[in-house]
C-alpha cells in the first residue's frame, strides 16, 4: 500500500539524515534495512546489482510522483537526497560517476564526510523460471512482439480516455494511478517474472538514464512525468509503439483482456448521462483497477506466481482453487488464464449435479450463460461490445465475477443460476402466462436478474396475446417492490432505450412505467419524438404516468422542440432575405 511505502521512505530518510551528521561514526545510508521481498544485501559492487537497485529506486520514485500533497512532496524531497547520496557513495568505487557529473560536482551539499564502501542491493533470480517461449511453445517471437505492442497501445488509449485533470470519482483516480504504476513497471522492466540473463538488453547506463529527474528541481515534478518521455499534453501516458511485457506470456494475454475491458467501460461512460448507469460502470472499473493493482504488486514481489497469490483472501476457498486448477491443468501452463472450452468442460465435470435440469440440455445452457456473464464487462449495462479474446477466460475475470455477484459458494451460485435459466425457459414457452403469475415475492428476490431475463420480461409486455402482456405488466409492478431487482432493472431498461430495435425501446418504456422509474424521465421523454407511432405513444404514456414530475419533463421537451423549430424558421427566413 501507499501508506506502507511512505513509512518505509520516512525510515530511510531518517537513516540518511542521521548518516549525514558528523557524529554518526560513518553509518552507511544503505544500512537501513529496505523492506524489499526476496532481497538481500551483498558486499560486492556488481553492476547488475546496481542495475536492480536503480530499477527499484525508479519504481518507488514513480509511485511518489503520482501524489502531489505537501506531506508526500516532503518525502519525495528526502527520497531525492537518498538516491543522490547512494549514487555519490557508489561513485567512490568508480561505478556510477559518469552518468551523473552534475551530481558529483554538487557533492559538498550532500557529503559532509567520507562514507565507507556501501553494500549493494540484489534480488535473487527466479529458480528455473520458465521463459514465455518455453511455457507457450506455439507462440512465436513475432506474436510476442505484436502482443507487447498491443499492450502499449491499449495503455495509451486508456490514458486518452481517462480525464487528464484530477477528477471527483475515486474509482477513476484509482484506475489512473494503478495504470501509471503498471506502465512504470512494464516500461522499465521491473517485473521479477522477466528472465534474467547476461544478454539483457537493458544495461546499467540505460537504467541510470531514467534518473534524469535527479538533475531537475523536485518541484517541477508536477509538470514533468516520472516516466521520462511518456507524458504529453492531454495524455498522462503515450506508449504507442512501445513494447510492454511482464515477462510471462499468459499474464500478458490476461493484461490485454483487462485493459480492453477498461477501454469498453470508459467508452460507455463517455456515452451515458444516466447517473445510476455511471455508478454501475464505476463499480466495474474499480474491480478492474484492483486487478491491475494486484498485478503490479505481484510483478514487484514474486518471481513465481500461483492462483493463490492472485485471488483475494476471501476467495481462496478450496472449491474455487481446485476448480481453477482443473481449468488450467489441461489447456494452459499459465495460472492466469485458460481456454473457454476448458472452462466449460470443468464446469460440467464439477457442477453438473448442482444444475436443476428440468429439460434436456439445461446444464449446457446454464454453463454457457455463466461463461457469458463472466466475460461480460458489466453485469447490468447492455449492448457493450465483447472483449478482445472471447476464447479465453482469466483468473481475474473469475475473481471479478465472484465479487460482482457477492458469491461465497460457487456451487450454490450455479444452483441459483440454473433456477433463473429454468424460469427464463418457461417465460419463452407456451406456459409463459402461468410463469408470469407465479413470479412474485421471494421468487423475484432470488433472481439475479440476468439481462436476458429483463429483456424477456420487457418483450412480453408487447406480446400479441393481451392476457400475456397484462400479466407481464403486473409481474413488473410486483417486482418494483424488490429493491435489488428494481435497481438493476432501471439501469438495464434506461440504457436499452438507446437500442436500434423499436420493439426493445417500446418494451423498455413500458417496463420503466411499471417500475415507476421517475429518475429516467428525461431519457424517456426523448422517445416522445420518435418516428414510430407505437414507441411515441408508449413514451408519452410512461412520462405522464409519473405525475407532476413527468408533466414538467414533458413540458420542457415541448418547449425545447418549439425553440428548435423557431431557430430553424429564423435561419430559413434570414437565408431568403440575404438571397
XYZ file of C-alpha atoms in Angstrom:
579
model
C 0.000 0.000 0.000
C 0.983 3.633 -0.404
C 0.963 4.205 3.360
C 3.432 1.374 3.878
C 5.740 2.711 1.172
C 5.659 6.181 2.721
C 6.556 4.728 6.124
C 9.490 2.907 4.536
C 10.702 6.083 2.844
C 10.352 8.034 6.100
C 12.505 5.424 7.811
C 15.086 5.543 5.043
C 15.113 9.334 5.222
C 15.708 9.244 8.958
C 18.656 6.915 8.424
C 20.094 9.221 5.781
C 19.705 12.296 7.972
C 21.473 10.591 10.849
C 24.193 9.415 8.481
C 24.726 12.934 7.167
C 25.796 14.235 10.598
C 29.467 14.215 11.601
C 28.848 12.224 14.772
C 27.412 9.174 13.069
C 30.643 7.300 13.004
C 30.370 6.649 9.272
C 26.966 4.939 9.221
C 26.021 3.978 5.689
C 22.729 5.304 4.319
C 22.074 1.844 2.910
C 22.475 0.253 6.327
C 18.765 0.859 6.808
C 17.026 -2.451 6.003
C 14.983 -1.896 2.843
C 11.733 -3.824 3.019
C 12.097 -5.488 -0.389
C 10.725 -9.041 -0.739
C 13.330 -11.623 -1.696
C 16.122 -9.015 -1.454
C 19.493 -9.483 0.199
C 22.386 -7.131 0.821
C 25.670 -8.232 -0.699
C 29.079 -6.712 -0.223
C 30.259 -6.821 -3.849
C 29.903 -3.821 -6.173
C 28.310 -5.748 -9.052
C 26.947 -3.566 -11.907
C 23.986 -5.940 -12.195
C 23.196 -5.357 -8.523
C 23.383 -1.619 -9.088
C 21.033 -2.014 -12.028
C 18.470 -3.800 -9.899
C 18.764 -1.207 -7.148
C 18.227 1.593 -9.673
C 15.175 -0.204 -11.047
C 13.670 -0.396 -7.580
C 14.537 3.243 -6.899
C 12.896 4.358 -10.131
C 9.774 2.379 -9.244
C 9.495 3.905 -5.773
C 10.056 7.420 -7.092
C 7.418 6.947 -9.799
C 4.881 5.975 -7.159
C 5.695 9.048 -5.088
C 5.476 11.278 -8.171
C 1.797 10.435 -8.600
C 0.932 12.209 -5.352
C 1.199 15.982 -5.034
C 0.176 16.893 -1.480
C 2.559 18.692 0.853
C 3.461 15.707 3.040
C 4.357 13.493 0.101
C 6.335 16.335 -1.511
C 8.468 16.458 1.638
C 9.023 12.689 1.427
C 9.904 12.965 -2.261
C 12.492 15.626 -1.427
C 14.020 13.306 1.145
C 13.950 10.436 -1.313
C 15.824 12.552 -3.872
C 18.501 13.116 -1.237
C 18.709 9.375 -0.560
C 19.267 8.441 -4.186
C 21.860 11.182 -4.675
C 23.802 10.051 -1.609
C 23.694 6.430 -2.764
C 24.993 7.431 -6.187
C 27.733 9.620 -4.692
C 28.860 6.883 -2.346
C 28.884 4.252 -5.075
C 30.823 6.650 -7.281
C 33.797 6.259 -4.942
C 34.185 2.804 -6.470
C 34.001 4.282 -9.996
C 30.718 2.604 -10.887
C 28.250 5.464 -11.206
C 30.258 8.642 -11.750
C 29.941 9.157 -15.479
C 26.128 9.279 -15.857
C 25.816 11.915 -13.124
C 28.581 14.528 -13.425
C 26.313 17.311 -12.194
C 25.582 15.408 -9.012
C 29.236 14.771 -8.303
C 30.020 18.456 -8.694
C 27.425 19.310 -6.063
C 28.578 16.587 -3.710
C 29.560 19.003 -0.966
C 25.930 19.681 -0.229
C 25.183 16.058 0.480
C 28.504 14.642 1.625
C 29.764 16.304 4.841
C 32.248 13.484 5.340
C 33.504 10.411 3.521
C 31.278 7.381 3.655
C 32.694 3.881 3.742
C 32.078 1.448 0.911
C 28.407 0.610 0.756
C 26.749 -2.752 0.280
C 24.565 -3.015 -2.801
C 21.119 -4.449 -3.285
C 20.312 -7.514 -5.303
C 17.202 -9.553 -5.860
C 17.613 -13.280 -6.036
C 16.764 -14.550 -9.546
C 13.869 -16.911 -10.036
C 14.724 -20.539 -9.627
C 14.415 -22.127 -13.049
C 11.655 -19.750 -14.056
C 10.365 -20.880 -17.456
C 10.603 -18.364 -20.233
C 7.456 -17.396 -22.145
C 8.682 -19.332 -25.150
C 9.118 -22.453 -23.049
C 5.716 -22.104 -21.400
C 3.913 -21.499 -24.683
C 5.964 -23.113 -27.476
C 3.276 -22.375 -30.054
C 3.740 -18.631 -29.588
C 6.367 -17.207 -31.909
C 8.658 -14.271 -31.241
C 6.650 -12.189 -33.690
C 3.452 -12.922 -31.777
C 5.149 -11.920 -28.523
C 6.197 -8.621 -30.050
C 2.748 -7.988 -31.516
C 1.159 -8.642 -28.135
C 3.643 -6.344 -26.393
C 2.806 -3.616 -28.907
C -0.927 -4.111 -28.315
C -0.476 -3.691 -24.564
C 1.393 -0.439 -25.138
C -1.320 0.807 -27.483
C -4.066 -0.147 -25.012
C -2.416 1.712 -22.147
C -2.011 4.730 -24.406
C -5.695 4.540 -25.399
C -6.734 4.295 -21.760
C -4.701 7.378 -20.929
C -6.624 9.267 -23.611
C -9.983 8.028 -22.297
C -9.191 8.902 -18.688
C -9.542 12.582 -17.749
C -6.206 14.370 -17.864
C -7.155 16.561 -14.899
C -7.903 15.288 -11.373
C -11.499 14.071 -11.242
C -14.009 13.707 -8.443
C -14.652 9.981 -8.975
C -12.439 7.965 -6.667
C -12.659 4.945 -8.982
C -11.189 6.883 -11.914
C -8.395 8.254 -9.749
C -7.545 4.733 -8.571
C -7.585 3.400 -12.130
C -5.368 6.236 -13.325
C -2.843 5.658 -10.537
C -2.760 1.868 -10.986
C -2.400 2.236 -14.749
C 0.522 4.622 -14.298
C 2.111 2.259 -11.784
C 1.761 -0.723 -14.123
C 3.142 1.236 -17.079
C 6.160 2.220 -14.976
C 6.866 -1.408 -14.124
C 6.473 -2.672 -17.679
C 8.388 0.114 -19.388
C 11.345 -0.062 -17.010
C 11.452 -3.893 -16.903
C 10.863 -4.059 -13.153
C 8.931 -7.334 -13.333
C 10.553 -10.208 -11.469
C 8.930 -12.583 -13.972
C 11.286 -11.411 -16.709
C 14.110 -13.927 -17.211
C 17.483 -12.611 -16.061
C 20.464 -13.378 -18.283
C 23.839 -11.833 -19.234
C 22.318 -10.855 -22.578
C 19.827 -8.422 -21.029
C 19.374 -5.506 -23.356
C 18.824 -3.092 -20.512
C 22.281 -2.189 -19.207
C 23.316 -0.137 -16.246
C 23.744 3.133 -18.107
C 20.307 2.802 -19.735
C 18.701 2.364 -16.325
C 20.615 5.277 -14.903
C 19.489 7.360 -17.847
C 15.987 7.096 -16.422
C 17.169 9.127 -13.421
C 17.077 12.439 -15.279
C 14.677 13.727 -12.657
C 17.618 13.994 -10.231
C 19.098 16.832 -12.296
C 15.944 18.949 -12.008
C 14.110 20.707 -9.252
C 11.806 18.328 -7.424
C 9.043 20.961 -7.501
C 8.926 20.663 -11.280
C 7.633 17.122 -10.991
C 4.074 18.353 -11.153
C 4.634 19.341 -14.784
C 7.031 16.550 -15.681
C 6.449 12.847 -15.915
C 8.010 10.321 -13.630
C 8.152 8.128 -16.719
C 10.511 10.387 -18.639
C 9.131 10.835 -22.155
C 5.843 9.058 -21.541
C 3.788 12.159 -20.800
C 2.425 14.649 -23.283
C -0.175 17.432 -23.016
C -3.669 15.987 -22.791
C -2.463 12.464 -22.003
C -0.556 11.226 -18.976
C 0.794 8.229 -20.920
C 1.908 7.859 -24.521
C 3.078 4.347 -25.298
C 2.121 3.826 -28.940
C 4.909 1.784 -30.484
C 6.321 0.725 -27.094
C 6.913 -2.956 -26.346
C 5.493 -3.695 -22.916
C 5.655 -7.169 -21.452
C 5.550 -8.638 -17.982
C 7.860 -11.477 -18.954
C 5.076 -14.073 -18.835
C 3.043 -14.778 -21.968
C -0.050 -15.857 -20.041
C -0.047 -12.732 -17.888
C 0.424 -10.570 -20.987
C -2.679 -12.136 -22.541
C -4.639 -11.568 -19.329
C -3.479 -7.945 -19.196
C -4.583 -7.431 -22.789
C -8.087 -8.651 -21.912
C -8.446 -6.494 -18.819
C -7.062 -3.359 -20.428
C -9.622 -3.886 -23.193
C -12.389 -4.194 -20.580
C -11.286 -0.877 -19.087
C -11.492 0.714 -22.543
C -15.012 -0.667 -23.064
C -16.233 0.666 -19.718
C -14.663 4.102 -20.170
C -16.065 4.441 -23.681
C -19.547 3.664 -22.372
C -19.131 6.130 -19.511
C -18.486 8.869 -22.037
C -21.708 7.977 -23.851
C -24.106 7.857 -20.886
C -25.629 10.650 -18.824
C -27.684 8.422 -16.525
C -26.233 8.654 -13.018
C -27.081 5.081 -11.844
C -25.503 3.694 -15.011
C -22.346 5.706 -14.390
C -22.173 4.387 -10.832
C -22.522 0.828 -12.100
C -19.744 1.382 -14.634
C -17.554 2.956 -11.952
C -18.015 -0.106 -9.746
C -16.915 -2.324 -12.605
C -13.910 -0.066 -13.219
C -12.953 -0.350 -9.561
C -12.806 -4.151 -9.951
C -10.501 -3.758 -12.938
C -8.361 -1.225 -11.065
C -7.945 -3.727 -8.226
C -6.885 -6.386 -10.734
C -4.231 -4.073 -12.196
C -3.059 -3.221 -8.682
C -2.653 -6.900 -7.788
C -0.703 -7.497 -10.985
C 1.640 -4.598 -10.229
C 2.329 -5.760 -6.695
C 2.942 -9.357 -7.760
C 5.323 -8.310 -10.521
C 7.467 -6.490 -7.961
C 7.254 -9.070 -5.190
C 7.128 -12.527 -6.790
C 9.278 -14.329 -9.313
C 6.750 -17.156 -9.486
C 3.017 -16.511 -9.165
C 0.269 -19.001 -8.312
C -3.509 -18.704 -8.324
C -3.414 -18.349 -4.542
C -1.384 -15.160 -4.925
C -3.831 -13.695 -7.438
C -7.107 -14.285 -5.611
C -8.043 -12.127 -2.608
C -8.007 -13.871 0.747
C -11.808 -14.160 0.927
C -11.923 -16.021 -2.412
C -9.202 -18.552 -1.637
C -11.666 -21.294 -0.835
C -10.847 -24.911 -1.538
C -13.714 -25.096 -4.030
C -12.525 -22.149 -6.125
C -8.840 -23.121 -6.030
C -9.500 -26.729 -7.059
C -11.889 -25.593 -9.786
C -9.362 -23.200 -11.318
C -6.545 -25.728 -11.021
C -8.665 -28.140 -13.057
C -9.354 -25.408 -15.635
C -5.678 -24.645 -16.295
C -4.286 -28.167 -15.902
C -5.478 -29.400 -19.277
C -5.206 -26.417 -21.616
C -2.661 -23.988 -20.209
C 0.596 -23.940 -18.305
C -0.162 -20.442 -17.037
C -2.096 -19.824 -13.805
C -3.537 -16.618 -15.249
C -5.920 -17.894 -17.945
C -7.440 -20.913 -19.655
C -9.401 -21.727 -22.807
C -13.142 -21.093 -22.731
C -13.744 -24.708 -23.792
C -11.646 -25.976 -20.904
C -13.552 -23.688 -18.532
C -16.926 -25.094 -19.660
C -15.615 -28.664 -19.553
C -14.505 -28.174 -15.951
C -17.911 -26.704 -15.089
C -19.573 -29.825 -16.496
C -17.219 -32.050 -14.550
C -17.528 -30.284 -11.197
C -21.021 -28.763 -11.070
C -23.413 -30.729 -13.279
C -25.012 -32.157 -10.144
C -25.773 -28.591 -8.974
C -27.942 -27.819 -12.005
C -31.666 -28.371 -11.581
C -32.184 -29.812 -15.052
C -35.885 -29.965 -15.865
C -35.264 -30.146 -19.609
C -32.649 -31.868 -21.794
C -29.627 -29.665 -22.359
C -30.391 -27.448 -19.366
C -26.908 -27.850 -17.891
C -25.232 -26.721 -21.122
C -27.409 -23.598 -21.189
C -26.514 -22.776 -17.587
C -22.778 -23.172 -18.105
C -22.878 -21.209 -21.357
C -24.786 -18.454 -19.567
C -22.243 -18.425 -16.741
C -19.384 -18.111 -19.221
C -21.099 -15.206 -20.990
C -21.769 -13.388 -17.722
C -18.206 -13.933 -16.533
C -16.756 -12.470 -19.731
C -19.196 -9.537 -19.851
C -17.577 -6.177 -18.997
C -20.622 -5.151 -16.919
C -23.445 -7.119 -15.333
C -26.258 -4.591 -15.910
C -25.451 -2.156 -18.727
C -26.473 -3.832 -22.027
C -25.123 -3.691 -25.571
C -21.438 -3.474 -24.687
C -19.053 -4.839 -27.278
C -17.407 -8.179 -26.447
C -13.866 -8.347 -25.136
C -10.948 -8.841 -27.500
C -10.366 -12.541 -26.638
C -13.715 -14.327 -26.113
C -11.984 -17.717 -26.371
C -10.009 -17.094 -23.158
C -11.019 -16.831 -19.505
C -8.716 -15.178 -16.975
C -8.494 -15.772 -13.259
C -9.011 -12.036 -12.773
C -12.342 -12.319 -14.625
C -13.401 -15.124 -12.309
C -12.375 -13.070 -9.277
C -14.282 -10.009 -10.538
C -17.365 -12.147 -11.218
C -17.338 -13.550 -7.684
C -17.022 -10.018 -6.285
C -19.661 -8.619 -8.650
C -22.371 -11.022 -7.509
C -21.135 -11.492 -3.929
C -20.520 -15.214 -4.482
C -19.204 -17.117 -1.477
C -20.210 -20.612 -2.618
C -19.726 -21.233 -6.340
C -21.871 -24.362 -6.296
C -24.784 -22.553 -4.624
C -24.459 -19.725 -7.133
C -24.689 -22.173 -10.043
C -27.819 -23.664 -8.473
C -29.336 -20.185 -8.281
C -28.332 -19.513 -11.872
C -29.943 -22.756 -13.001
C -33.236 -21.725 -11.361
C -33.247 -18.456 -13.282
C -32.412 -20.283 -16.507
C -35.367 -22.602 -15.892
C -37.670 -19.603 -15.311
C -36.321 -17.963 -18.456
C -37.076 -21.070 -20.488
C -40.624 -21.097 -19.097
C -41.113 -17.415 -19.985
C -40.270 -18.276 -23.582
C -42.616 -21.260 -23.698
C -46.390 -21.507 -24.281
C -46.750 -21.549 -20.465
C -45.333 -18.035 -20.129
C -48.544 -16.530 -18.703
C -48.647 -19.065 -15.870
C -44.972 -18.433 -15.139
C -45.556 -14.659 -15.007
C -48.349 -15.112 -12.490
C -46.112 -17.210 -10.212
C -43.264 -14.673 -10.255
C -43.807 -12.820 -7.000
C -42.222 -12.204 -3.607
C -39.276 -14.409 -2.734
C -39.083 -15.908 -6.201
C -38.446 -12.450 -7.685
C -35.899 -11.665 -4.966
C -33.938 -14.812 -5.849
C -33.450 -13.659 -9.443
C -30.005 -12.233 -10.153
C -31.537 -10.861 -12.510
C -29.763 -11.533 -15.794
C -30.004 -9.144 -18.712
C -31.715 -11.793 -20.833
C -34.387 -12.213 -18.129
C -35.079 -8.476 -18.052
C -35.166 -8.353 -21.845
C -37.691 -11.200 -21.973
C -39.972 -9.546 -19.393
C -39.925 -6.299 -21.382
C -40.702 -8.097 -24.640
C -43.680 -9.895 -23.067
C -45.330 -6.517 -22.400
C -45.813 -6.066 -26.142
C -46.801 -9.694 -26.713
C -49.536 -10.300 -29.266
C -51.576 -12.075 -26.582
C -53.131 -9.294 -24.479
C -53.504 -11.586 -21.460
C -49.774 -12.279 -21.555
C -48.904 -8.580 -21.877
C -51.118 -7.676 -18.909
C -49.564 -10.480 -16.840
C -46.095 -9.171 -17.710
C -47.027 -5.634 -16.606
C -48.422 -6.923 -13.314
C -45.289 -9.017 -12.763
C -43.023 -5.982 -13.180
C -45.252 -3.889 -10.915
C -44.862 -6.509 -8.197
C -41.118 -6.718 -8.811
C -40.803 -2.945 -8.260
C -41.139 -3.664 -4.540
C -37.928 -5.731 -4.550
C -35.211 -3.073 -4.346
C -32.307 -5.150 -5.645
C -34.327 -6.206 -8.679
C -35.574 -2.681 -9.335
C -32.119 -1.076 -9.176
C -30.682 -3.396 -11.817
C -33.835 -3.295 -13.960
C -33.963 0.521 -14.069
C -30.371 0.697 -15.306
C -30.931 -2.024 -17.888
C -34.166 -0.585 -19.287
C -32.906 3.011 -19.336
C -29.813 2.017 -21.290
C -31.948 -0.156 -23.592
C -33.725 2.998 -24.767
C -30.618 3.591 -26.909
C -31.226 0.365 -28.821
C -31.848 0.452 -32.558
C -34.698 -2.036 -32.204
C -38.109 -0.325 -31.937
C -39.709 -3.202 -30.029
C -36.906 -3.186 -27.461
C -37.341 0.558 -26.932
C -41.110 0.215 -26.579
C -40.842 -2.646 -24.086
C -38.253 -0.700 -22.075
C -40.550 2.343 -21.865
C -43.439 0.230 -20.582
C -41.154 -1.582 -18.111
C -39.923 1.740 -16.682
C -43.563 2.768 -16.277
C -44.285 -0.373 -14.224
C -41.161 0.208 -12.112
C -42.146 3.881 -11.548
C -38.663 4.911 -12.627
C -39.053 8.675 -12.321
C -35.259 9.020 -12.327
C -35.329 8.011 -16.009
C -37.954 10.535 -17.068
C -35.585 12.723 -19.103
C -34.394 9.744 -21.126
C -37.933 8.511 -21.742
C -39.010 11.980 -22.842
C -36.547 11.806 -25.715
C -38.597 8.907 -27.108
C -41.693 11.113 -27.349
C -40.420 12.464 -30.686
C -39.750 9.037 -32.193
C -40.885 8.381 -35.733
C -42.636 5.133 -34.786
C -46.165 5.771 -33.543
C -46.292 2.858 -31.071
C -42.998 3.888 -29.468
C -44.060 7.526 -29.303
C -47.350 6.562 -27.650
C -45.627 4.275 -25.110
C -43.137 7.024 -24.196
C -45.834 9.660 -23.669
C -47.923 7.238 -21.628
C -44.928 6.449 -19.426
C -43.904 10.087 -18.921
C -47.411 11.229 -17.984
C -47.778 8.300 -15.553
C -45.051 9.894 -13.402
C -47.423 12.675 -12.294
C -46.158 16.210 -11.778
C -42.527 15.352 -12.447
C -43.439 13.645 -15.688
C -45.662 16.535 -16.766
C -42.854 19.036 -16.133
C -40.413 16.930 -18.127
C -42.931 16.689 -20.957
C -43.356 20.481 -20.941
C -39.583 21.012 -21.046
C -39.367 18.689 -24.017
C -42.179 20.548 -25.824
C -40.583 23.942 -25.155
C -37.232 22.695 -26.391
C -38.839 21.361 -29.551
C -40.619 24.677 -30.176
C -37.351 26.581 -29.661
C -35.578 24.363 -32.166
C -38.352 24.838 -34.737
C -38.267 28.624 -34.248
C -34.494 28.681 -34.696
C -34.811 26.691 -37.920
C -37.548 29.056 -39.200
C -35.465 32.165 -38.374
C -32.449 30.690 -40.172
C -34.548 29.946 -43.250
C -36.053 33.463 -43.231
C -32.595 35.022 -42.913
C -31.330 32.942 -45.814
C -34.236 34.075 -48.008
C -33.629 37.746 -47.092
C -29.939 37.518 -47.964
C -30.699 35.914 -51.289
